[in-house]
Coordinates of C-alpha atoms and ligand atoms in Angstrom, one line a residue:
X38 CA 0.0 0.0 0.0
X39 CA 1.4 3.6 -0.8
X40 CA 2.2 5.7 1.9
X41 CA -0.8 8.1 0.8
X42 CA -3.3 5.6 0.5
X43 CA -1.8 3.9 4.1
X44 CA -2.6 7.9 5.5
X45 CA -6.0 8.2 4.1
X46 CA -7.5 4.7 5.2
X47 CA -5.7 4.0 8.3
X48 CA -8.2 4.7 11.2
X49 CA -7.1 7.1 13.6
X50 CA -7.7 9.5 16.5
X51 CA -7.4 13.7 16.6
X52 CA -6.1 14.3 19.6
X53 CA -5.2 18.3 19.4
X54 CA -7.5 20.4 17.8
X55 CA -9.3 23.4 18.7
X56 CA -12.9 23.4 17.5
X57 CA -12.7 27.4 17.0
X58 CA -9.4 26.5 14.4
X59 CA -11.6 24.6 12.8
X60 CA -13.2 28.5 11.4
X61 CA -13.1 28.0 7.9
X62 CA -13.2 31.4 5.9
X63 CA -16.5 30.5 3.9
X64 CA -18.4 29.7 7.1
X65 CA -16.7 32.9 8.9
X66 CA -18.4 34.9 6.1
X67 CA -21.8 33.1 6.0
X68 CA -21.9 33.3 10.2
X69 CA -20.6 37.3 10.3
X70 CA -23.7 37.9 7.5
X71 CA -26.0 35.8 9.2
X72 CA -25.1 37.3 12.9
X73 CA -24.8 40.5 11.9
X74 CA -21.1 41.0 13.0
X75 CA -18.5 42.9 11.1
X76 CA -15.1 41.8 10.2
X77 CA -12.2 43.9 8.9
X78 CA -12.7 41.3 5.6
X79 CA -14.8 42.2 2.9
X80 CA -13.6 38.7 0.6
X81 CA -12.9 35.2 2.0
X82 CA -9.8 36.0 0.1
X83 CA -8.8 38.7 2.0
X84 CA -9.4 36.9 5.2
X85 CA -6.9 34.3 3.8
X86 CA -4.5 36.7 3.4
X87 CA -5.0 37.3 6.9
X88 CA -3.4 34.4 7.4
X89 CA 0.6 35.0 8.1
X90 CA 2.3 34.2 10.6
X91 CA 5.6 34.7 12.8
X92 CA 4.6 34.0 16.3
X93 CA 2.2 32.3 17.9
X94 CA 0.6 36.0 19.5
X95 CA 0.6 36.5 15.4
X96 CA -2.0 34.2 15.2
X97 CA -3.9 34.5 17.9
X98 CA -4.7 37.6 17.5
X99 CA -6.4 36.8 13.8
X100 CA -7.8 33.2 15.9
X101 CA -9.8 35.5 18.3
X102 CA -10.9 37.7 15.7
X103 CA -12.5 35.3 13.9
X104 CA -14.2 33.7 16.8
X105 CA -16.7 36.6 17.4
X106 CA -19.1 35.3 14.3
X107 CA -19.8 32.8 16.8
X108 CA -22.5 33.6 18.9
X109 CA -25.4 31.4 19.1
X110 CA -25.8 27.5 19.7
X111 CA -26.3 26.3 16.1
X112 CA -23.6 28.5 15.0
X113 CA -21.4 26.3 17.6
X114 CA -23.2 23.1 15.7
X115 CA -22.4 24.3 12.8
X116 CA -18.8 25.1 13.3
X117 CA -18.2 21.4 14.9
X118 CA -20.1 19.8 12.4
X119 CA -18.9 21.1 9.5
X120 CA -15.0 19.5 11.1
X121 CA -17.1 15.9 11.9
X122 CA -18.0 15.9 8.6
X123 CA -14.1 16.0 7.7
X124 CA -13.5 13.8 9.9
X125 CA -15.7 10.9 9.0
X126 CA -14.2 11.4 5.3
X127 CA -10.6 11.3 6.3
X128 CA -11.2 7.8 8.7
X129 CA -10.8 9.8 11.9
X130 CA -13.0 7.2 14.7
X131 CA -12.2 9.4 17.5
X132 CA -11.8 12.9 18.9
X133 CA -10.4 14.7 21.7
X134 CA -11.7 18.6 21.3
X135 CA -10.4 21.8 22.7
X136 CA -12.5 24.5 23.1
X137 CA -12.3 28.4 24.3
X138 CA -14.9 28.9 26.5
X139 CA -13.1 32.3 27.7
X140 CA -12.8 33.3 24.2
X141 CA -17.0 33.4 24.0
X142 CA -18.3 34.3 27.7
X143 CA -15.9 37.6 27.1
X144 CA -18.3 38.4 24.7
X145 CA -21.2 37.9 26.2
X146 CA -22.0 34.7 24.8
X147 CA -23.1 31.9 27.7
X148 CA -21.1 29.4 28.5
X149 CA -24.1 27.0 28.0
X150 CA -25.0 28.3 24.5
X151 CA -20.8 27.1 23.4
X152 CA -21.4 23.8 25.6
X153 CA -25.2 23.2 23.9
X154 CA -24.4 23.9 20.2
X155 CA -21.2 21.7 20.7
X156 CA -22.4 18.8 22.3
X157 CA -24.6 18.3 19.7
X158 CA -22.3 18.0 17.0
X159 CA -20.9 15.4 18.6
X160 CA -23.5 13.5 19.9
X161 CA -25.0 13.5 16.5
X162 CA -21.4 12.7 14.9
X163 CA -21.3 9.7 17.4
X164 CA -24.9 8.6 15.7
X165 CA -24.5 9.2 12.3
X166 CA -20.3 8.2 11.8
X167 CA -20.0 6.4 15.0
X168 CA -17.3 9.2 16.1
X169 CA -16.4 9.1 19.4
X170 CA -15.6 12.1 21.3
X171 CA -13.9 13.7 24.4
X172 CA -14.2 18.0 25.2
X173 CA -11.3 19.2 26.7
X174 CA -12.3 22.9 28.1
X175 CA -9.0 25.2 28.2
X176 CA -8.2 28.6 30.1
X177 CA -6.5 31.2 28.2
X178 CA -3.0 31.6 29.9
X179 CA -2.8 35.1 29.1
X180 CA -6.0 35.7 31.8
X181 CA -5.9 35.5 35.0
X182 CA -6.5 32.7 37.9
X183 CA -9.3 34.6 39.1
X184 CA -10.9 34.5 35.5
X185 CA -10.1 30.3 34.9
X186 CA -11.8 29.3 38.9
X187 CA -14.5 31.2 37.2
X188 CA -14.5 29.7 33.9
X189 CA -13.9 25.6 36.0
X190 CA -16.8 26.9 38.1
X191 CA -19.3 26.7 34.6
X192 CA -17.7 23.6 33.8
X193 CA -18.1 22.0 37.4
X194 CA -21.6 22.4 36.4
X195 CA -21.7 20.3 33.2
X196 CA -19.2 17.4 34.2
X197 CA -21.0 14.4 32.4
X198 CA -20.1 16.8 28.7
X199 CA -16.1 18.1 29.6
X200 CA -13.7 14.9 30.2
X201 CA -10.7 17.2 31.0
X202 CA -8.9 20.8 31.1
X203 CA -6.1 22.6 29.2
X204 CA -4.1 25.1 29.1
X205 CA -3.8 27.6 25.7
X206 CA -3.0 31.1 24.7
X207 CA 0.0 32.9 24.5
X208 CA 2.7 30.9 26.4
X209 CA 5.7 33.0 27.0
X210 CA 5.5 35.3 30.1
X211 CA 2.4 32.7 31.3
X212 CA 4.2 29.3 33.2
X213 CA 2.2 26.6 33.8
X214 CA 2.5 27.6 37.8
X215 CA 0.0 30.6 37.1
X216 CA -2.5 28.1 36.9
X217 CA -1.8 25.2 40.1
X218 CA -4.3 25.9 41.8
X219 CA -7.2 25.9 39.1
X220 CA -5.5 23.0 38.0
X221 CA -5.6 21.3 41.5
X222 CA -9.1 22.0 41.9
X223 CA -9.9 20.7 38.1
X224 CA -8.1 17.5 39.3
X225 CA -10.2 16.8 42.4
X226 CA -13.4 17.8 40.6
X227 CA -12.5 14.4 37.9
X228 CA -11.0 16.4 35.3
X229 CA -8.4 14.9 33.5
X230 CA -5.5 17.5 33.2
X231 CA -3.1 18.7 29.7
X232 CA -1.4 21.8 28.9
X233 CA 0.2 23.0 25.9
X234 CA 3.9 23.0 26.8
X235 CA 6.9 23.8 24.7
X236 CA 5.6 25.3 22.0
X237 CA 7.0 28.6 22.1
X238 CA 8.0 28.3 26.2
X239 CA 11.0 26.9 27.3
X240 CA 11.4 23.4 28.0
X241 CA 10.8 24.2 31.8
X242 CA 7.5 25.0 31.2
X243 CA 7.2 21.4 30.3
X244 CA 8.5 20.4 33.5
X245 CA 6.4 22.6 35.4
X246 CA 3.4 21.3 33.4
X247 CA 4.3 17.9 34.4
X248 CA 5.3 18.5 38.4
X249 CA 2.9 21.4 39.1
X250 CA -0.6 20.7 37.0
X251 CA 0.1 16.8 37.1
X252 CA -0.7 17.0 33.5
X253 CA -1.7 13.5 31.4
X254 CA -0.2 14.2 28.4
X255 CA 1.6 17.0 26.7
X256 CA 0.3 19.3 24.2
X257 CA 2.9 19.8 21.3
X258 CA 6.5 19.4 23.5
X259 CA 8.6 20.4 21.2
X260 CA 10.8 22.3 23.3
X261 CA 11.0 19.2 25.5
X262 CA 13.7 18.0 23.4
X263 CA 16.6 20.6 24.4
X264 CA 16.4 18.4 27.7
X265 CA 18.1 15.4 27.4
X266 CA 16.6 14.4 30.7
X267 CA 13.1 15.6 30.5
X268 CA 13.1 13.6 27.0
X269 CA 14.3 10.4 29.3
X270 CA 11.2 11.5 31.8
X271 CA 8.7 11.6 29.1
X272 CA 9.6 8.7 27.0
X273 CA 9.9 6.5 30.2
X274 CA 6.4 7.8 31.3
X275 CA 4.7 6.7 28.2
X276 CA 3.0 10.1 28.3
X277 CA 1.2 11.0 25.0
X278 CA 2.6 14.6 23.1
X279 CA 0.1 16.1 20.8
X280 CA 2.7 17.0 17.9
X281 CA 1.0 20.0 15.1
X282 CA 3.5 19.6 11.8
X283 CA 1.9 22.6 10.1
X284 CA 1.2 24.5 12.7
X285 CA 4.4 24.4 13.8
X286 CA 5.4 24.9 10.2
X287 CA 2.9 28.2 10.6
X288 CA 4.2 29.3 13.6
X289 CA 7.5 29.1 12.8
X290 CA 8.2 26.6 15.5
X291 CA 10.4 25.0 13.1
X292 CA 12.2 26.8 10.3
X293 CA 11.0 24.1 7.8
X294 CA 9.0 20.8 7.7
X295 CA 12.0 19.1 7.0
X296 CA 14.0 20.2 10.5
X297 CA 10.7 18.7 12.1
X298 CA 11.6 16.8 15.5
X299 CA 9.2 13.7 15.0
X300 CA 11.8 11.3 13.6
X301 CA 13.5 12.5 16.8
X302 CA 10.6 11.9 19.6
X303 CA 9.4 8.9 17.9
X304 CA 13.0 7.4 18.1
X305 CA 13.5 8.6 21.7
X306 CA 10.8 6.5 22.5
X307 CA 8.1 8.8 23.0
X308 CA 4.3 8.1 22.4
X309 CA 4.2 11.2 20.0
X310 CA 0.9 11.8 17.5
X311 CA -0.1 13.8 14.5
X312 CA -2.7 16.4 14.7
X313 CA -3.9 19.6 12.7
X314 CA -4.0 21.9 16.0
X315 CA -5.3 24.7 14.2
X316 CA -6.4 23.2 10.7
X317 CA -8.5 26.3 9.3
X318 CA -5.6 28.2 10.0
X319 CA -2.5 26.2 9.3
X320 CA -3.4 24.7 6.2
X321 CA -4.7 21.2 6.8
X322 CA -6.6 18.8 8.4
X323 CA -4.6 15.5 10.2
X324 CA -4.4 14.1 6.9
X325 CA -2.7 16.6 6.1
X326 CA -0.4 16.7 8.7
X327 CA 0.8 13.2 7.8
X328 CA 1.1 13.4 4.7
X329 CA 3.3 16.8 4.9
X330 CA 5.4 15.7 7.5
X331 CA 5.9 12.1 5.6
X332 CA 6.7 13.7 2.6
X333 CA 9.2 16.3 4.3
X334 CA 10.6 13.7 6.4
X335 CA 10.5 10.7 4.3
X336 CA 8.9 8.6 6.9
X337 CA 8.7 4.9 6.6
X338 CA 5.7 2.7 6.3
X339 CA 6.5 1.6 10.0
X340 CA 6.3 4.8 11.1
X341 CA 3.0 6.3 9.9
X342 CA 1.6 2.9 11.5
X343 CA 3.1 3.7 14.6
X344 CA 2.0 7.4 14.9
X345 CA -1.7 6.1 13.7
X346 CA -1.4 3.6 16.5
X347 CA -0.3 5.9 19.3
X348 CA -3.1 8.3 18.3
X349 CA -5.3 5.7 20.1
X350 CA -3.5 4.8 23.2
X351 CA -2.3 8.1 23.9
X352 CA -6.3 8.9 24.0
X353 CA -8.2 9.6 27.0
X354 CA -10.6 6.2 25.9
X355 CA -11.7 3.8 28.3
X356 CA -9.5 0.7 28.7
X357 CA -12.1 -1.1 26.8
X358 CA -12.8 1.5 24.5
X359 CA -9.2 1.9 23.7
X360 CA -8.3 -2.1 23.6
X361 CA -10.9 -2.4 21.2
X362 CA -9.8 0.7 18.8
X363 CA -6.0 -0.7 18.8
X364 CA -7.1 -3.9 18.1
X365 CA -9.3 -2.7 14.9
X366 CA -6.7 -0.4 14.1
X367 CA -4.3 -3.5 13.9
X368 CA -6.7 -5.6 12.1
X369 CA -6.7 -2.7 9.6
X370 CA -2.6 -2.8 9.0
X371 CA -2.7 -6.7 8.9
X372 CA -5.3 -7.0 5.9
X373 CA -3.0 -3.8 4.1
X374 CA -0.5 -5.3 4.3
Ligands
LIG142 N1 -1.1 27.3 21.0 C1 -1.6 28.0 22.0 N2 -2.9 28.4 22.0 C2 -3.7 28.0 21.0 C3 -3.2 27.3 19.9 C4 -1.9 26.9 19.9 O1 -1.3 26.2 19.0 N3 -4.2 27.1 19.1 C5 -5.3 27.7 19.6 N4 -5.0 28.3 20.8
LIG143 ZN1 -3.1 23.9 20.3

């Protein structure tokens, strides 16, 4: 089987993606006519143009932007829809969702009307493509404590729909210790915990992550890699990293595709996986991602199994659940071969 073909079919899981990345330009448009909200983009061209980046603050600042033509609960179904429906054509089984909620209750928009219009997307994605789905809520790290035990409070209220809380946002200047304490209480209120880590921050911010929010898997971790020893920690662990190829492309995380460290985690023994982070924004859906970083890093046909394969068990499934997607995902490699 080509390594293309191997990309497309293999079943997989998304395991870092942020429904509001998921924004496409059309459906900004359509949502900013429908709403009644104006943008500083009068084509979907020009909001494309929009898109370049040097810096992660570079794009957030076009990310929350687009985010205010999102104000009621079908414009929240619609949004996650419109990424299911990607999904079920690209052979993604499962998902495991950021979303903003800060990003929307700042603009007057309840935290209920995000949670509503979201859940059902994936309640009906779980009916109609038998998608399974986790929500991670995240605090924007560039707001305060005061504003994320607010923000937990709303979520404390809707348990049975959030499975865990993260940590996005601009990362410099805002450690993972800001947010200890929220995270402490998220813990003890059944909230599985993950940050984004390493992206732009140092590769103590990873550590912090790890000692100080008792995080269960790491969002990108790049930087993780200037540390010998922290690479040791997390490879030894069997912790999961969340690894965005063209985001980081975007972002200018790494210079080029081709410098991309996933050869390098993979072969330090790290559970690392592919995912589109951003995908509206970046360029591509987690097809995508593979097939760039494959292509740019000539991986091997062993390898693209083995990133498939660890976007399952580095997922927040069940035991049961997860036993039972590893083994079809085997099954699946075994007959294409
Ligand atoms: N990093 C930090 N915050 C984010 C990102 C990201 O890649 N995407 C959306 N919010
Ligand atoms: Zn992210």
């Amino acid at each position: 089987m080509n390594l293309a073909r191997l990309i497309a079919d293999m079943p997989k899981a998304e395991l870092h993606l942020h429904i509001e990345g998921t924004l496409e330009p059309e459906l900004m448009m359509q949502l900013a006519s429908r709403n009644q909200v104006t943008l500083p983009y009068a084509t979907v061209e020009d909001i494309r143009q929009a898109y370049e980046f040097n810096c992660l603050q570079d794009f957030l600042d076009v990310y929350y932007l687009g985010m205010s033509v999102l104000l009621k609960r079908e414009d929240f179904f619609d949004l996650a829809w419109a990424y299911l429906e990607k999904m079920a054509a690209q052979n993604v089984t499962h998902v495991e969702v950021f979303f903003d909620p800060q990003g929307h209750t700042s603009r007057g928009v309840s935290f209920d009307t995000v949670l509503s219009g979201l859940t059902d997307a994936f309640d009906k994605a779980r009916r109609d493509f038998g998608i399974s789905s986790k929500l991670i809520m995240c605090f924007l790290r560039h707001l305060s404590e005061e504003e994320a035990f607010d923000t937990l409070e709303h979520a404390c209220s809707c348990k049975s729909h959030i499975h865990g809380v993260g940590l996005d946002s601009s990362e410099n200047g805002h450690p993972p210790s800001k947010f200890r304490r929220v995270f402490a209480e998220a813990r003890d209120q059944g909230f599985t915990p993950v940050a984004h880590a390493g992206e732009e921050g140092p590769p103590s911010y990873v550590t912090e992550a790890l000692d100080e929010l008792h995080i269960e898997r790491i969002d990108h971790g790049n930087r993780a890699l200037e540390d010998p020893a922290l690479v040791k920690r997390i490879a030894d662990s069997g912790m999961a990293m969340t690894v965005c190829p063209l985001s980081n492309k975007r972002l200018q995380v790494v210079p080029d595709l081709a410098d991309h460290p996933l050869r390098l985690m993979l072969n330090a023994g790290i559970c690392a996986t592919v995912n589109s982070d951003d995908p509206s924004y970046f360029g591509g859906y987690v097809n995508d991602n593979y097939l760039a970083v494959a292509d740019a890093l000539g991986l091997t046909h062993a390898e693209i199994v083995q990133l498939g394969r660890n976007s399952f068990i580095g997922s927040f499934m069940n035991d049961a659940d997860k036993r039972a997607a590893v083994a079809h995902f085997d099954d699946f490699v075994d007959k294409a071969n």
